[in-house]
Coordinates of C-alpha atoms in Angstrom, one line a residue:
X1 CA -16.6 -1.3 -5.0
X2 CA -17.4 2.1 -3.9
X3 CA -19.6 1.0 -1.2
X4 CA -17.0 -1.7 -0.2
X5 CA -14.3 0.9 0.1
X6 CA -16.5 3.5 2.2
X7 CA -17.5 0.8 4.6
X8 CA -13.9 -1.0 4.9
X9 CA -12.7 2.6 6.0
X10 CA -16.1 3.1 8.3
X11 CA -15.0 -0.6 10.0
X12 CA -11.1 0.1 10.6
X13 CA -12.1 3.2 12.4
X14 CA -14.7 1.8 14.8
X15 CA -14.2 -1.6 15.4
X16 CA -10.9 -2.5 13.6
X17 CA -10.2 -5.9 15.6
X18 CA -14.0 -6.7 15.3
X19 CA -13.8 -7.2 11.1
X20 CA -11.7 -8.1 8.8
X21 CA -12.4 -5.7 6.2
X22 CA -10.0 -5.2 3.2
X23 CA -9.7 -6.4 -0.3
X24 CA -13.0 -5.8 -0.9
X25 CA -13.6 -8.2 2.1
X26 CA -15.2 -7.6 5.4
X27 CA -16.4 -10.5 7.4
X28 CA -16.2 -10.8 11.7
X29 CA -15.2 -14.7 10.9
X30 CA -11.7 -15.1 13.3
X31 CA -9.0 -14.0 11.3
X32 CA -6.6 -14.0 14.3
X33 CA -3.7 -15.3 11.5
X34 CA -3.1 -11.4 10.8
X35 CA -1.8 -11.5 14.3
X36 CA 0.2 -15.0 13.6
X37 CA 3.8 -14.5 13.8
X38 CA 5.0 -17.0 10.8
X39 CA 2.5 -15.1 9.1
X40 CA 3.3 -12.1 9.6
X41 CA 7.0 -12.6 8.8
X42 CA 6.1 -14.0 5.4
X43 CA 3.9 -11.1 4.7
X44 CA 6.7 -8.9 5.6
X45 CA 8.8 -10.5 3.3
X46 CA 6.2 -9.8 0.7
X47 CA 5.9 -6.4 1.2
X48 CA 9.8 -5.9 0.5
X49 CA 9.4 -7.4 -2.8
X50 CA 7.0 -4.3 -3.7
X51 CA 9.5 -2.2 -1.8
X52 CA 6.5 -1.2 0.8
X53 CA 3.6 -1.2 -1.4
X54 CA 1.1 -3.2 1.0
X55 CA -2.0 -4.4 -1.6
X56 CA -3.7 -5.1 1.9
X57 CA -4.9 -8.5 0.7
X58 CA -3.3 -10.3 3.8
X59 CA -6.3 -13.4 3.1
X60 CA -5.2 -14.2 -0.1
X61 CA -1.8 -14.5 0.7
X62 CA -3.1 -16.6 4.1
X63 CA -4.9 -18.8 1.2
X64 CA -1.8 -19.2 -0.8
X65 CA 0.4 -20.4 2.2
X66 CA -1.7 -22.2 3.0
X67 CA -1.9 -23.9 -0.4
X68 CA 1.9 -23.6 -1.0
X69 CA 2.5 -25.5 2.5
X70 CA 0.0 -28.3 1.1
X71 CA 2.0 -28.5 -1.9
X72 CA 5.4 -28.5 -0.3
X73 CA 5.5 -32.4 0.4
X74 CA 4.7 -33.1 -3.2
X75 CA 7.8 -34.4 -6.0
X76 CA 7.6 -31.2 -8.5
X77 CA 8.4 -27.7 -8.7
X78 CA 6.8 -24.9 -8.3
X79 CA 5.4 -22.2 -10.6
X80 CA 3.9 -18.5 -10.3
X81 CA 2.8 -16.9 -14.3
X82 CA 1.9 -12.9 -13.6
X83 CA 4.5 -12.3 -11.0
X84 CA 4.7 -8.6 -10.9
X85 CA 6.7 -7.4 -8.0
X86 CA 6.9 -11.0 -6.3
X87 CA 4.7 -10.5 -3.4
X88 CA 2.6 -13.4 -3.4
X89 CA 6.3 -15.6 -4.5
X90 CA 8.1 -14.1 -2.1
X91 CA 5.7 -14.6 1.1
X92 CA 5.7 -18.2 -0.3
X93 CA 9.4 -18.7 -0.5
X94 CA 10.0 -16.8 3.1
X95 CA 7.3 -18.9 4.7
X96 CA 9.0 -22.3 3.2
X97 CA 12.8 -21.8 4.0
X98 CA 12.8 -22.4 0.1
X99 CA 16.4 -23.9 -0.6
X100 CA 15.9 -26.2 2.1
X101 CA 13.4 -27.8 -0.6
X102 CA 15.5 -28.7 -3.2
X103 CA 12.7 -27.6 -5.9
X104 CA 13.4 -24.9 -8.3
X105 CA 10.5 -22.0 -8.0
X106 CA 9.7 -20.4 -11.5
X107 CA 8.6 -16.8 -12.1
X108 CA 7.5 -16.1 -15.1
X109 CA 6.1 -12.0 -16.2
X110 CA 5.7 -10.5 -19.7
X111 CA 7.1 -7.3 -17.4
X112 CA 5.4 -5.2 -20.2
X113 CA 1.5 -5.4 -18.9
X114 CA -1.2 -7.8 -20.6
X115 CA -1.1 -8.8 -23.8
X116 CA -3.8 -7.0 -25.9
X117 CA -4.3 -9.9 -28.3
X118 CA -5.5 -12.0 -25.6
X119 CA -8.6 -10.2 -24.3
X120 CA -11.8 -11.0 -24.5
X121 CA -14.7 -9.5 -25.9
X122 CA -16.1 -9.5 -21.8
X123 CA -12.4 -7.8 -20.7
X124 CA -12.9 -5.1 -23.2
X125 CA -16.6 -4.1 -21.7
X126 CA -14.9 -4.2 -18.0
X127 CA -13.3 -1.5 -16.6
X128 CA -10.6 -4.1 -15.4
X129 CA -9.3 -4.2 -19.3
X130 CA -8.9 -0.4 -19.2
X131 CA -7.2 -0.3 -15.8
X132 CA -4.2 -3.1 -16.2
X133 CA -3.7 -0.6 -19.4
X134 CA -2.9 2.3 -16.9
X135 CA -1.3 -0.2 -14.7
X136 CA 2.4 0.5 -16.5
X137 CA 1.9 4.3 -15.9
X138 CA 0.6 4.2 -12.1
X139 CA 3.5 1.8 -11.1
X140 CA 1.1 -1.0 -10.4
X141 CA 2.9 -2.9 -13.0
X142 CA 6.5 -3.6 -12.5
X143 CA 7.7 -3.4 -15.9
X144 CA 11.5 -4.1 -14.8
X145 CA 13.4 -7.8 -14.7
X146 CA 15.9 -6.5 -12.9
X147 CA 14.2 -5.4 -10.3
X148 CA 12.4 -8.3 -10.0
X149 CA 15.8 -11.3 -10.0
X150 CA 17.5 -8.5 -7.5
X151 CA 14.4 -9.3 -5.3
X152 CA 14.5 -13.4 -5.8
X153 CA 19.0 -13.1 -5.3
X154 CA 18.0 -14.3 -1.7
X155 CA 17.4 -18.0 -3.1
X156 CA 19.5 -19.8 -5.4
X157 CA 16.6 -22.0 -6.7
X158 CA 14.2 -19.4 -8.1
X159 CA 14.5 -18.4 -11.8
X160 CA 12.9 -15.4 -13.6
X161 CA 11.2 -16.0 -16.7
X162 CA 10.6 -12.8 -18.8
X163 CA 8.2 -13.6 -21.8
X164 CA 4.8 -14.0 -23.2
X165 CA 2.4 -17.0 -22.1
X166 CA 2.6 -19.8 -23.9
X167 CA 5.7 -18.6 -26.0
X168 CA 8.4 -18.8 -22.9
X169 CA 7.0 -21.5 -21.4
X170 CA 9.1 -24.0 -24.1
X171 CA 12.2 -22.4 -21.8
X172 CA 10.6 -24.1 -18.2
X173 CA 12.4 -27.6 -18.1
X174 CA 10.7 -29.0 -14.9
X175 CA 8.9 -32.6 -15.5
X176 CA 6.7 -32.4 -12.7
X177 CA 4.5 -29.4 -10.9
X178 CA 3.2 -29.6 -7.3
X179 CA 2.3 -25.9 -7.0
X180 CA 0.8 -23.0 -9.9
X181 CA -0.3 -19.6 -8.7
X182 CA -1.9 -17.7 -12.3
X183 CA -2.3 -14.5 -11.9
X184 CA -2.4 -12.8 -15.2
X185 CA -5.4 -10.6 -15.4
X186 CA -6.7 -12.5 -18.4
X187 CA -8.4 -16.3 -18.5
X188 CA -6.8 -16.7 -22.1
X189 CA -3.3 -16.7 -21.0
X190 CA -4.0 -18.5 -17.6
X191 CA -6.0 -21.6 -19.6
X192 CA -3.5 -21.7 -21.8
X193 CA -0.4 -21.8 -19.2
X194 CA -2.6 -24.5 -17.4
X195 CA -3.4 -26.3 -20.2
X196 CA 0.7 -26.5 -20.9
X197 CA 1.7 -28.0 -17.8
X198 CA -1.7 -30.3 -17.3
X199 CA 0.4 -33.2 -18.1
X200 CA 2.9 -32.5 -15.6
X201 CA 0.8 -31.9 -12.8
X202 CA 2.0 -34.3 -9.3
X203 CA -0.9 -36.0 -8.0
X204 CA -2.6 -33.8 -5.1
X205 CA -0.8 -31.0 -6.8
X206 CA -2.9 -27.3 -6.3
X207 CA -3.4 -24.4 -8.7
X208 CA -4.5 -21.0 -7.6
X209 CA -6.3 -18.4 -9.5
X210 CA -6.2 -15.2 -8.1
X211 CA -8.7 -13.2 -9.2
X212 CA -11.4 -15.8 -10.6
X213 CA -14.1 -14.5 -8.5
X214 CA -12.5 -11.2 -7.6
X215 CA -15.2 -8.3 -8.1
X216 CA -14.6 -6.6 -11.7
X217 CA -12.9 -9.3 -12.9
X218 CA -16.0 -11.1 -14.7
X219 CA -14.2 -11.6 -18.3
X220 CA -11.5 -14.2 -16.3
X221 CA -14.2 -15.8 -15.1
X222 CA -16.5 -16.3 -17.7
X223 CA -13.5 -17.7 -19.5
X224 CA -12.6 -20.1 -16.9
X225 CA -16.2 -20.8 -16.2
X226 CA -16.6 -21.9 -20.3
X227 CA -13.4 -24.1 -20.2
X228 CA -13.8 -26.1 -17.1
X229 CA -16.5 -28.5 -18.5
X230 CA -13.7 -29.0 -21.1
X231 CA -10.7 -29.3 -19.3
X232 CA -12.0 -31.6 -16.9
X233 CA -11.8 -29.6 -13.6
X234 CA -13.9 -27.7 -11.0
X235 CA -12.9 -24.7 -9.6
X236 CA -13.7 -23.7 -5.8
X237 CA -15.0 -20.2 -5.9
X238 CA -13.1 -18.6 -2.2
X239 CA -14.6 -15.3 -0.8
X240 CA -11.0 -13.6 -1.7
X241 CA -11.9 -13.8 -5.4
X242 CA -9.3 -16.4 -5.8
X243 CA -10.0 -19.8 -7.0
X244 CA -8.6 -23.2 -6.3
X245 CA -8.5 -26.3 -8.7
X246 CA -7.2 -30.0 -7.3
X247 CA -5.5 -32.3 -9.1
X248 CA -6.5 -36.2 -8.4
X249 CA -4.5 -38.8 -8.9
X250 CA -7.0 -40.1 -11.5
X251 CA -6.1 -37.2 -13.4
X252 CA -2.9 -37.4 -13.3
X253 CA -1.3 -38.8 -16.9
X254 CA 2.3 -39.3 -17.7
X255 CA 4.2 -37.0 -19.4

C-alpha cells in the first residue's frame, strides 16, 4: 500500500486526467464518469453525509450506483449493514430521487466499531483488525446515531438501525430485498446478515461487498471465499476490492 500511495500521488501530479489512480487503484481505462454530472451530484451528496470527509473512492461508489440503479426496478427494499457516516447510502438515495420509490431504505450500524467476538483468527494477524480498533479514536468511525438519522431527515423512507448483526436484524420487517450493500469489516457478521435475509432476496436482486478483495482485507475474504461453496453463490471479484453476488430466480425461495 505504500508503493500504491507514493505512485497515486506521483500520477495526480503529472498526468492527473491520464489515470485514475485512488483507492489503491490506478488504471488509464476511461473513467470519464468522475466528470459525469448525475454522478457527481450523488457523490456530493455523499460527501455531506461525512460532513466533507472525501474517502476518494469515487469507483466504488460508480459500482454501487450502478448496482443500486439495477436494483431499483425490482419489488423489495433496500438494505445497507456497516453504514458509518452514510456515504455510500446517501450517494445511492441522492442518485435515485428515493421517496419517489416507495421502498423503505434500511441502515443498520453497531455505531460502536466491530464487534471483537466476531473476528477471525486471519483478522487478528492483519493489520486491518488493529486499525478498525483505532477507527473510534481517529474519527473514521462515526460512533453517533444521531448524527447519522440527522443526515437520512432528507427522506422519509429511510430508517436507522442501531445494533449488533444478527441481533437487530429481528427489528427489519421488509418481506422482500432487491438491494444489500455489507460493509462491515468482518465476513462473520456479513455471512451471517446475508444468510438472514437469503430467503427474502427478489429475483435479480444484487448484493455488494465492499471490501472482499480490497488490499489488507484478506480475513473477509477468506471467510467469504470458505462459505460460498456452502451458501450456494459466487462472488465476482471487481478491481475496487468490492465484490458482487447475483441472485437467480432459481434461487430464489419463498419466504
Amino acid at each position: 500500500m505504500i508503493v500504491t500511495d507514493y505512485l497515486q500521488r506521483f500520477l495526480k501530479r503529472v498526468a492527473p486526467k491520464r489515470f485514475y489512480c485512488e483507492d489503491a487503484l490506478i488504471t488509464t481505462h476511461n473513467h470519464r464518469f468522475v466528470d459525469d454530472s448525475r454522478f457527481t451530484k450523488a457523490y456530493v451528496r455523499g460527501i455531506k453525509a461525512t460532513e466533507g470527509m472525501d474517502y476518494h473512492n469515487r469507483w466504488r461508489v460508480h459500482v454501487g450506483l450502478w448496482v443500486a440503479r439495477a436494483c431499483a426496478s425490482l419489488e423489495g427494499d433496500f438494505i445497507e449493514c456497516g453504514v458509518n457516516y452514510g456515504l455510500m447510502s446517501s450517494a445511492i438515495m441522492e442518485d435515485l430521487s428515493w421517496d419517489r420509490l416507495q421502498k423503505t431504505f434500511w441502515l443498520i450500524d453497531s455505531f460502536g466499531g466491530l464487534d471483537e467476538k466476531q473476528l477471525t483468527e486471519a483478522d487478528e494477524k492483519s493489520e486491518i483488525a488493529e486499525k478498525y480498533r483505532r477507527a473510534k479514536t481517529t474519527g473514521f468511525y462515526n460512533t453517533n446515531v444521531e448524527r447519522c438519522r440527522q443526515n437520512f431527515s432528507q427522506w422519509k423512507n429511510a430508517k436507522v438501525v442501531q445494533g449488533w448483526i444478527p441481533q437487530c436484524l429481528k427489528d427489519i420487517s421488509s418481506s422482500r430485498i432487491a438491494f444489500m450493500h455489507l460493509d462491515l469489516n468482518s465476513g462473520i457478521p456479513e455471512i451471517a446478515a446475508f444468510e438472514f435475509f437469503s430467503t427474502k432476496f427478489s429475483p435479480g436482486s444484487l448484493i455488494l461487498l465492499d471490501d472482499y478483495g480490497y488490499s489488507g482485507h484478506d480475513g473477509s475474504y477468506q471467510t467469504w471465499s470458505e462459505a460460498a461453496p456452502r451458501l450456494g453463490i459466487d462472488i465476482l471479484s471487481l478491481p475496487t476490492g468490492q465484490g458482487l453476488i447475483h441472485v437467480p430466480a432459481r434461487e430464489n425461495r419463498q419466504s
